[in-house]
PDB file of C-alpha atoms in Angstrom:
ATOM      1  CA  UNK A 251      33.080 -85.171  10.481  1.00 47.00           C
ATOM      2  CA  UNK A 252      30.597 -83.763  12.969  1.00 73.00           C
ATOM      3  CA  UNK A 253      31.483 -83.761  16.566  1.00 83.00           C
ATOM      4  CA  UNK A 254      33.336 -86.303  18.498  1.00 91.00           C
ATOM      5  CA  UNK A 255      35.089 -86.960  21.523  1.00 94.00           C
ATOM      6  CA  UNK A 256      38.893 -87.132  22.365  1.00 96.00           C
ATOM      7  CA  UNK A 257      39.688 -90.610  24.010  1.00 96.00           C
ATOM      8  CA  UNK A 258      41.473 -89.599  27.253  1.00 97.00           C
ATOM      9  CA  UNK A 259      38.991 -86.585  27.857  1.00 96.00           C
ATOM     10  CA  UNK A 260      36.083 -88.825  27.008  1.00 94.00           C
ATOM     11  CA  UNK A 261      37.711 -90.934  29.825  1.00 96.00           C
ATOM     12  CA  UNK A 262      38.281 -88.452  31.933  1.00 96.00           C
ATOM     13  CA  UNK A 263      34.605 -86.920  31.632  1.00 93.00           C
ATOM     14  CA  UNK A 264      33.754 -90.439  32.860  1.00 91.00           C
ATOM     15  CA  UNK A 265      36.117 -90.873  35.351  1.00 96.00           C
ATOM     16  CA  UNK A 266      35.207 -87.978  37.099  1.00 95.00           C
ATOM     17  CA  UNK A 267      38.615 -86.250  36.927  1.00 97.00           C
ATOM     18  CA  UNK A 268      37.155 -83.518  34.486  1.00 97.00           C
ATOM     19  CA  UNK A 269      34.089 -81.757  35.786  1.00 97.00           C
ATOM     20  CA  UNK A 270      31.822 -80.305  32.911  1.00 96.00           C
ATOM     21  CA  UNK A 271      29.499 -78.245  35.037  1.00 96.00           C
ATOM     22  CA  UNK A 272      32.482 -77.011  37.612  1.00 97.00           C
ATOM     23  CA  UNK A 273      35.479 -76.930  35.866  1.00 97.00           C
ATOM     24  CA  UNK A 274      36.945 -73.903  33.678  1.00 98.00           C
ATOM     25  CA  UNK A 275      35.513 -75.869  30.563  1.00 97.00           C
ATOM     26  CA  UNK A 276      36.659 -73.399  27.534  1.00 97.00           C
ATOM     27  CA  UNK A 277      36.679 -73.353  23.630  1.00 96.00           C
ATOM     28  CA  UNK A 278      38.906 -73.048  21.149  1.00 95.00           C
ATOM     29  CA  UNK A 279      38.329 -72.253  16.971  1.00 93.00           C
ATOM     30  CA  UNK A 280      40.920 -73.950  14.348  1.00 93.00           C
ATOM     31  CA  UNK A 281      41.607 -73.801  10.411  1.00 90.00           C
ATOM     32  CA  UNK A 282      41.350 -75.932   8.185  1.00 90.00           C
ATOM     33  CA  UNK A 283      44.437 -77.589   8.285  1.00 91.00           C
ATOM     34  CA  UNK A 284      43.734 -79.070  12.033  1.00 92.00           C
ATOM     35  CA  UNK A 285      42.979 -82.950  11.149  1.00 92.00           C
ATOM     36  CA  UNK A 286      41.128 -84.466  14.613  1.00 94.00           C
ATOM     37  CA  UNK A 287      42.740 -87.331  15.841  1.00 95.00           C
ATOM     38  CA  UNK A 288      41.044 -88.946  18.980  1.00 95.00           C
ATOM     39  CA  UNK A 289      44.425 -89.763  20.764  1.00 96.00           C
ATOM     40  CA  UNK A 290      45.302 -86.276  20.853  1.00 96.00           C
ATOM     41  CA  UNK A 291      44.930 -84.860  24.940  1.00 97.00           C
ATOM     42  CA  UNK A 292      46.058 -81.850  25.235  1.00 98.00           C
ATOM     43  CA  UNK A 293      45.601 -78.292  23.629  1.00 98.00           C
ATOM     44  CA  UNK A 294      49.627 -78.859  23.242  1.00 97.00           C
ATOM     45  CA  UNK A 295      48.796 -81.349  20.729  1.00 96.00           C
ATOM     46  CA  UNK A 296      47.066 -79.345  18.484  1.00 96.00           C
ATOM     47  CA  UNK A 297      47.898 -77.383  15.590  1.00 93.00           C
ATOM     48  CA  UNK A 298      46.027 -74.896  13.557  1.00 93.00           C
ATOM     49  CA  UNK A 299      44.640 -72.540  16.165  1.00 93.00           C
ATOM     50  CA  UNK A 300      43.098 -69.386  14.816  1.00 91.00           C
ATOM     51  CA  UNK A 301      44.220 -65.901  15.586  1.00 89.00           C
ATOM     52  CA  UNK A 302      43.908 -62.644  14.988  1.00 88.00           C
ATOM     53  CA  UNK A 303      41.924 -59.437  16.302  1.00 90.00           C
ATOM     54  CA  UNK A 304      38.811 -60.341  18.263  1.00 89.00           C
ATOM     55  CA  UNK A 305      39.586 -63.827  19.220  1.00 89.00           C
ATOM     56  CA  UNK A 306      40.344 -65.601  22.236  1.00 93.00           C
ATOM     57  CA  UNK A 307      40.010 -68.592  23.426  1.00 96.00           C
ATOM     58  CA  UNK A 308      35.987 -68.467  25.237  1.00 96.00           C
ATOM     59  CA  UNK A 309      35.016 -70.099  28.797  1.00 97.00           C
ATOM     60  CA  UNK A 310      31.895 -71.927  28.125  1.00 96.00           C
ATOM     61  CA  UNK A 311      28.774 -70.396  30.283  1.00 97.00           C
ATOM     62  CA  UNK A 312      26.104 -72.207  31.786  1.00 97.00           C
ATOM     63  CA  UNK A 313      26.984 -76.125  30.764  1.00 96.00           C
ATOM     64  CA  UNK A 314      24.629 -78.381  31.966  1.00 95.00           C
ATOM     65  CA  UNK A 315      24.925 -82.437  31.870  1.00 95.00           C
ATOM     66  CA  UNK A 316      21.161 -83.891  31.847  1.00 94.00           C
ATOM     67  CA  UNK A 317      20.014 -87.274  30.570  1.00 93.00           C
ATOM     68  CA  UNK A 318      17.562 -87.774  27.166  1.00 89.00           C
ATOM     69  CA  UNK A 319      15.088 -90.573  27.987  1.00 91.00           C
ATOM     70  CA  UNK A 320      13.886 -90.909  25.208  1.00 90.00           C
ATOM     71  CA  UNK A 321      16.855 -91.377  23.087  1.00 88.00           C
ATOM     72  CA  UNK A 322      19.438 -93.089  26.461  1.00 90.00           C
ATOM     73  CA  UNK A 323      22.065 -90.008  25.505  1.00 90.00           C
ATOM     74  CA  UNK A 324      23.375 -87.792  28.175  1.00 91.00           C
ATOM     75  CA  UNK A 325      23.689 -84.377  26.978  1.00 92.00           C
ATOM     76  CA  UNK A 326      26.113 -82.027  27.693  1.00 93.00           C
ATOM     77  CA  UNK A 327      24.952 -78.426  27.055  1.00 93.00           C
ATOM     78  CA  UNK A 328      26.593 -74.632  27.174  1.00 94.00           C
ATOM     79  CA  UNK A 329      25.266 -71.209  25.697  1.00 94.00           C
ATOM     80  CA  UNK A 330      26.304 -69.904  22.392  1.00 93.00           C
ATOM     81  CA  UNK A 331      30.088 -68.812  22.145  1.00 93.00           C
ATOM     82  CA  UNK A 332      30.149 -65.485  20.188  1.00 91.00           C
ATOM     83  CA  UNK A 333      33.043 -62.938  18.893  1.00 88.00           C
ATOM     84  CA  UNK A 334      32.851 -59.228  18.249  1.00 87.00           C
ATOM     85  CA  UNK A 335      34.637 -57.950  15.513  1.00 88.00           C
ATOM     86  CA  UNK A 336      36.988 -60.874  14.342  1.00 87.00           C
ATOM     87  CA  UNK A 337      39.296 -60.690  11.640  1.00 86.00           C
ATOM     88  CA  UNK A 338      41.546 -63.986  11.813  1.00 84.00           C
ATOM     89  CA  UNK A 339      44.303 -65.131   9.352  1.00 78.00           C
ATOM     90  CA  UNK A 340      42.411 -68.371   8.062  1.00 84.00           C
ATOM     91  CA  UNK A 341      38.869 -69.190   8.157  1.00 86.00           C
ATOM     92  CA  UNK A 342      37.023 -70.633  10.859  1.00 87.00           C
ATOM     93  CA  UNK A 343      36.413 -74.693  10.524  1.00 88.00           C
ATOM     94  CA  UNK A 344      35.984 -76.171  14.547  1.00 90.00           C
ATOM     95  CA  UNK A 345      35.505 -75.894  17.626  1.00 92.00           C
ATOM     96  CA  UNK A 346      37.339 -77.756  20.270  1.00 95.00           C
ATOM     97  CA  UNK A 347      36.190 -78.177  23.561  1.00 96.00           C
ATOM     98  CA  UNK A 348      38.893 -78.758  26.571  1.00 97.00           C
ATOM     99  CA  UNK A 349      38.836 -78.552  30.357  1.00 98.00           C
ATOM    100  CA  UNK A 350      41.207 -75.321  30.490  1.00 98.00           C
ATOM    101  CA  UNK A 351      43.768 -75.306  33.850  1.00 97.00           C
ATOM    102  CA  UNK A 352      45.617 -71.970  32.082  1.00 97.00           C
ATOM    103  CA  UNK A 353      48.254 -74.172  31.132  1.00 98.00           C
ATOM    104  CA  UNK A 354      48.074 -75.841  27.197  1.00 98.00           C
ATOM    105  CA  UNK A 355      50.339 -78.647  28.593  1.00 98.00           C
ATOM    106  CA  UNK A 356      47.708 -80.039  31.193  1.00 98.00           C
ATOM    107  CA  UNK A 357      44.555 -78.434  29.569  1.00 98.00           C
ATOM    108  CA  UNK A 358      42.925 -81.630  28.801  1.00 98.00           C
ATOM    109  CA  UNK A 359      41.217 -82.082  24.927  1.00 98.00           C
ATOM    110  CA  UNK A 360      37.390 -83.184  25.533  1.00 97.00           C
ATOM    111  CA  UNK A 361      35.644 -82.818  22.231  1.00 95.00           C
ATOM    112  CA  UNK A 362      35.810 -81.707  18.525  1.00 94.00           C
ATOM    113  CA  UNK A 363      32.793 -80.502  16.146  1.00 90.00           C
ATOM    114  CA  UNK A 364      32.761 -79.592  12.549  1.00 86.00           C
ATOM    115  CA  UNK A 365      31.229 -75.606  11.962  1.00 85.00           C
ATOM    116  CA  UNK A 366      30.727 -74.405   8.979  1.00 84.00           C
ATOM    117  CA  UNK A 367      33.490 -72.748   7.495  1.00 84.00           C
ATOM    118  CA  UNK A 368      33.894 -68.760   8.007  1.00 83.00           C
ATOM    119  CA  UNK A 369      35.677 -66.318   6.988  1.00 83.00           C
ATOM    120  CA  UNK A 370      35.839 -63.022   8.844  1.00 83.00           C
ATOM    121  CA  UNK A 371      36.468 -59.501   8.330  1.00 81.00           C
ATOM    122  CA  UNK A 372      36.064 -57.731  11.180  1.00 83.00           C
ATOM    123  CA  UNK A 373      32.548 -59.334  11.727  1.00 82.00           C
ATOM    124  CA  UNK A 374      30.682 -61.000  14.868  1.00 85.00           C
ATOM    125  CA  UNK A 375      30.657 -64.274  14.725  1.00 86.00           C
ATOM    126  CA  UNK A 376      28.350 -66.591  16.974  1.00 86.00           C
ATOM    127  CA  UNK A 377      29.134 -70.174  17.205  1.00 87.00           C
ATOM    128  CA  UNK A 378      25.852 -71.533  17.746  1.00 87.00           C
ATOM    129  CA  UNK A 379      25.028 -74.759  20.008  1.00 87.00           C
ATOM    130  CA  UNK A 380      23.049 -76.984  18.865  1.00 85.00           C
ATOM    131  CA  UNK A 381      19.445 -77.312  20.063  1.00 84.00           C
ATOM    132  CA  UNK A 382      19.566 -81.025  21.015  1.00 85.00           C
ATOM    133  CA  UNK A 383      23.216 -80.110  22.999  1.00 86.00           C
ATOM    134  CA  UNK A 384      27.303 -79.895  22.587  1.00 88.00           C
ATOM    135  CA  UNK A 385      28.022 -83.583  23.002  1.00 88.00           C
ATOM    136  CA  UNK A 386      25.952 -86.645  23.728  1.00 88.00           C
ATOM    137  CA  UNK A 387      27.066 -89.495  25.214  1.00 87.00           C
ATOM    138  CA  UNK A 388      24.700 -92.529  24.242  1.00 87.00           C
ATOM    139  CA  UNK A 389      23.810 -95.536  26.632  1.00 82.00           C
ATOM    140  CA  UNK A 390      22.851 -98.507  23.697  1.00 76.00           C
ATOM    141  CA  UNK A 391      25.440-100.757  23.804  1.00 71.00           C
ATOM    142  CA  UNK A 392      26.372-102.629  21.183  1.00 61.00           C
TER     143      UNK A 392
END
């Protein structure tokens, strides 16, 4: 599937009510049995969550929000994420992305992506960002 956005955080990126570069923007890794579904807004919603020794949920460091001339996307940007010595239950199969207020109720869902899927055993993992960004929003419209 890639990498897409939730619809309300989308909106809510947009809307200004969820600030990328100020707000406690965080990550969180599900299994395989997590099926994205764009109307889902909350990390309440969600089912499928990894756990185990070594992970936790990540705050995402330096995000940036820029704009690509050349290609009319703006980018939104963070460092890698990376574990030490994780040994979860199921493998590792996505990332989700979601503005986190501490409380899974309100913590609002921004985006998915697709990661290849990993099994661990007490190894580091690094979730690696892409070099062209996180998420892209594009301005062609249709």
């Amino acid at each position: 599937m890639a990498s897409n956005f939730y619809n309300n955080g989308l909106l809510k990126l947009l809307n200004g009510s969820i600030n990328y570069t100020s707000d406690n923007i965080a990550l969180l890794v599900v299994d395989n049995t997590y099926t994205f579904d764009r109307t889902d807004e909350f990390v309440s919603d969600l089912t499928g969550e990894v756990s185990g020794s070594g992970y936790s949920r990540q705050s995402l460091a330096n995000k940036t929000v820029t704009l690509n001339a050349t290609t009319n996307t703006i980018v939104f940007d963070c460092d890698n994420v990376s574990y030490t010595a994780i040994t979860t239950s199921s493998a590792l199969s996505a990332g989700i992305v979601y503005d986190d207020t501490g409380v899974d109720s309100t913590s609002s869902l921004i985006g998915f992506f697709d990661m290849p899927e990993t099994t661990t055993n007490a190894s580091d993992v690094a979730i690696i960002v892409s070099p062209s960004g996180l998420f892209e929003v594009s301005n062609n419209i249709a």
